[in-house]
Amino acid sequence: GIQVEQSPPDLILQEGANSTLRCNFSDSVNNLQWFHQNPWGQLINLFYIPSGTKQNGRLSATTVATERYSLLYISSSQTTDSGVYFCAAEETSGSRLTFGEGTQLTVNP
Amino acid sequence: DGGITQSPKYLFRKEGQNVTLSCEQNLNHDAMYWYRQDPGQGLRLIYYSQIVNDFQKGDIAEGYSVSREKKESFPLTVTSAQKNPTAFYLCASSTMIRGKLFFGSGTQLSVL
């Protein structure tokens, strides 16, 4: 099955800083999604982005399917951005999403 | 408000006991899923269902069972055959398979 690797595993920022999270996947995909899990366990879908670029406020994501990676950009980080960010991908021939192990982000005031 | 409701929030299981986790959605989604999350790890798929009265095993189905008698409901039973059930369980749904995934707030299951 597809392998999904996220980096870095941990990231600590000061409020106001920018950051880039990376997701590499081992096969061609037709489904790629980014999620944020808050400290209480709730998972929120940030982007559905099998290819191209999308923006939502301070967050944006880019997936380069031909090179098998996706990037999540967080600008002007806030303490409420803290939590774990997951990337999940589904290979073209597959039938389910495979999650990476996540990036733990801590934003300090 | 539309959403996915999981209950209970916390659940304790005794040795040899089966327990059932509830998941209800009012988003009119066809596909529903159960994931397991262990501390510091990603999510692993237990079971999924694309339509009523049909479901498929995910990557870690052993020791679990599900039913899909109604479109809105997808309960998960953790059986006594699951020897290491302590984990955070998340239910999700999407309009169709490969659609954007939405999650409930989760159930923390612990063993007494």
XYZ file of C-alpha atoms in Angstrom:
221
model
C 0.000 0.000 0.000
C 0.869 3.661 -0.198
C 3.362 5.107 2.288
C 2.737 8.607 3.696
C 5.562 10.431 5.470
C 5.257 13.797 7.182
C 7.971 16.190 8.249
C 9.007 17.597 10.576
C 7.544 15.410 13.358
C 7.638 18.340 15.782
C 7.694 22.093 15.275
C 7.805 24.902 17.830
C 7.108 28.486 16.742
C 6.659 31.906 18.222
C 3.327 33.561 17.537
C 3.457 35.448 14.241
C 5.975 33.151 12.556
C 5.374 31.296 9.295
C 5.843 27.563 8.756
C 5.778 24.876 6.084
C 4.742 21.275 6.731
C 5.560 18.581 4.203
C 3.843 15.357 3.175
C 5.558 12.835 0.881
C 3.676 9.897 -0.594
C 4.976 6.838 -2.381
C 2.443 6.375 -5.184
C 0.161 8.278 -7.559
C -2.836 9.682 -5.709
C -6.364 10.771 -6.564
C -7.226 11.887 -3.049
C -5.133 13.943 -0.632
C -6.434 15.729 2.438
C -4.960 17.808 5.278
C -6.428 17.797 8.796
C -5.824 19.652 12.053
C -6.372 17.820 15.351
C -6.815 20.195 18.290
C -5.626 19.374 21.827
C -9.088 17.953 22.645
C -8.904 15.418 19.825
C -11.269 17.019 17.320
C -10.152 16.598 13.706
C -10.997 19.368 11.248
C -10.623 18.991 7.511
C -8.431 21.818 6.220
C -8.047 20.959 2.547
C -9.110 18.409 -0.033
C -6.273 18.844 -2.526
C -5.240 15.953 -4.814
C -3.454 18.509 -7.029
C -2.901 22.236 -7.384
C -3.028 25.036 -4.821
C -5.752 26.202 -2.464
C -5.914 28.951 0.129
C -8.136 29.455 3.146
C -7.284 32.535 5.191
C -3.805 32.179 6.708
C -3.517 28.593 5.498
C -2.671 27.405 2.033
C -1.754 24.055 0.529
C -0.031 22.891 -2.624
C 0.091 19.359 -4.000
C 2.559 18.462 -6.758
C 1.172 15.092 -7.721
C 3.854 14.326 -10.337
C 6.577 14.709 -7.683
C 4.527 12.987 -4.951
C 4.447 15.635 -2.268
C 2.148 18.166 -0.680
C 2.931 21.259 1.407
C 0.838 23.038 4.016
C 1.739 26.669 4.689
C 0.737 28.460 7.870
C 1.333 32.203 7.919
C 1.272 34.538 10.915
C 0.765 31.599 13.277
C -1.473 31.940 16.327
C -1.590 29.920 19.543
C -4.868 28.389 18.346
C -2.952 26.799 15.442
C -1.311 24.432 17.935
C -2.128 20.758 17.587
C -1.308 17.920 15.239
C -1.496 18.288 11.469
C -2.190 15.119 9.489
C -1.854 14.437 5.814
C -3.826 11.524 4.315
C -3.480 10.114 0.811
C -5.214 7.487 -1.290
C -3.478 5.860 -4.228
C -5.179 5.941 -7.599
C -5.853 2.201 -7.503
C -6.811 2.189 -3.835
C -9.996 2.356 -1.812
C -9.044 4.052 1.457
C -7.050 6.974 2.846
C -3.725 6.268 4.543
C -2.731 8.749 7.240
C 0.759 9.950 8.017
C 1.951 10.101 11.611
C 1.442 13.837 11.820
C 3.373 17.014 12.662
C 2.968 18.228 16.233
C 2.889 22.052 16.098
C 3.264 24.203 19.196
C 2.802 27.970 18.857
C 4.028 29.921 21.874
C 2.700 33.389 22.777
C -26.654 21.988 12.801
C -25.350 19.194 10.615
C -22.624 17.009 11.972
C -21.393 13.705 13.310
C -22.238 12.705 16.877
C -20.232 10.103 18.729
C -21.184 8.726 22.127
C -20.145 8.192 24.779
C -17.147 10.498 25.109
C -15.459 8.096 27.543
C -16.039 4.349 27.882
C -14.555 1.709 30.127
C -14.465 -1.976 29.265
C -14.061 -4.910 31.629
C -12.271 -8.121 30.696
C -14.369 -10.323 28.429
C -16.938 -7.610 27.762
C -18.208 -6.362 24.421
C -18.838 -2.628 24.166
C -20.560 -0.605 21.449
C -19.594 2.883 20.308
C -22.292 4.976 18.686
C -21.894 7.139 15.577
C -24.752 9.134 14.047
C -24.576 11.645 11.192
C -27.172 14.047 9.778
C -25.097 15.189 6.813
C -26.848 12.792 4.418
C -23.466 11.220 3.648
C -23.351 7.829 1.966
C -19.936 6.710 3.249
C -19.014 6.207 6.899
C -15.765 5.081 8.549
C -14.265 4.017 11.868
C -10.656 4.854 12.731
C -8.482 3.969 15.698
C -5.825 6.360 17.028
C -3.126 5.306 19.488
C -1.137 7.944 21.414
C 1.324 9.830 19.221
C 0.301 7.962 16.084
C -1.766 8.465 12.960
C -5.200 7.036 12.274
C -5.775 3.458 11.190
C -8.922 2.323 9.389
C -11.033 -0.340 11.126
C -14.144 -0.610 8.913
C -15.920 1.461 6.291
C -19.307 1.428 4.605
C -20.327 2.923 1.282
C -24.048 2.120 1.456
C -26.632 0.741 3.840
C -26.304 -2.976 4.640
C -22.798 -3.148 3.176
C -19.396 -2.651 4.818
C -15.761 -3.610 4.240
C -12.843 -4.400 6.509
C -10.109 -1.850 6.853
C -6.530 -2.442 7.898
C -7.170 -3.520 11.523
C -10.653 -5.126 11.589
C -9.806 -8.089 13.839
C -11.679 -7.932 17.135
C -14.215 -5.389 15.872
C -17.648 -5.599 14.246
C -19.991 -3.056 12.650
C -23.483 -2.752 11.205
C -25.089 -0.270 8.810
C -28.846 -0.722 9.059
C -29.587 2.963 8.528
C -27.806 5.575 6.425
C -27.377 7.821 9.468
C -25.895 5.253 11.841
C -22.713 3.166 11.901
C -22.117 1.620 15.369
C -18.828 -0.099 16.199
C -18.642 -3.038 18.615
C -15.317 -3.748 20.283
C -15.457 -7.443 21.088
C -13.634 -9.409 23.788
C -11.411 -10.758 20.998
C -9.740 -7.340 20.759
C -6.953 -7.799 23.304
C -5.640 -4.242 23.253
C -8.709 -2.025 22.903
C -7.436 1.063 24.755
C -7.398 3.843 22.145
C -9.196 6.906 20.821
C -11.899 5.929 18.315
C -13.004 8.330 15.600
C -16.005 8.062 13.322
C -16.026 9.894 9.995
C -18.252 10.349 6.975
C -18.060 11.636 3.412
C -20.549 12.217 0.617
C -18.993 9.288 -1.237
C -15.880 7.151 -1.134
C -12.857 9.407 -1.870
C -14.840 12.475 -0.809
C -13.840 15.111 1.737
C -13.769 13.464 5.156
C -15.539 14.894 8.226
C -14.979 13.587 11.758
C -16.917 13.224 14.982
C -15.402 14.276 18.305
C -14.234 10.777 19.260
C -14.648 8.197 22.026
C -11.816 7.347 24.435
C -12.014 3.654 25.332
C -10.069 2.341 28.306
C -9.794 -1.082 29.925
C -10.587 -1.482 33.636
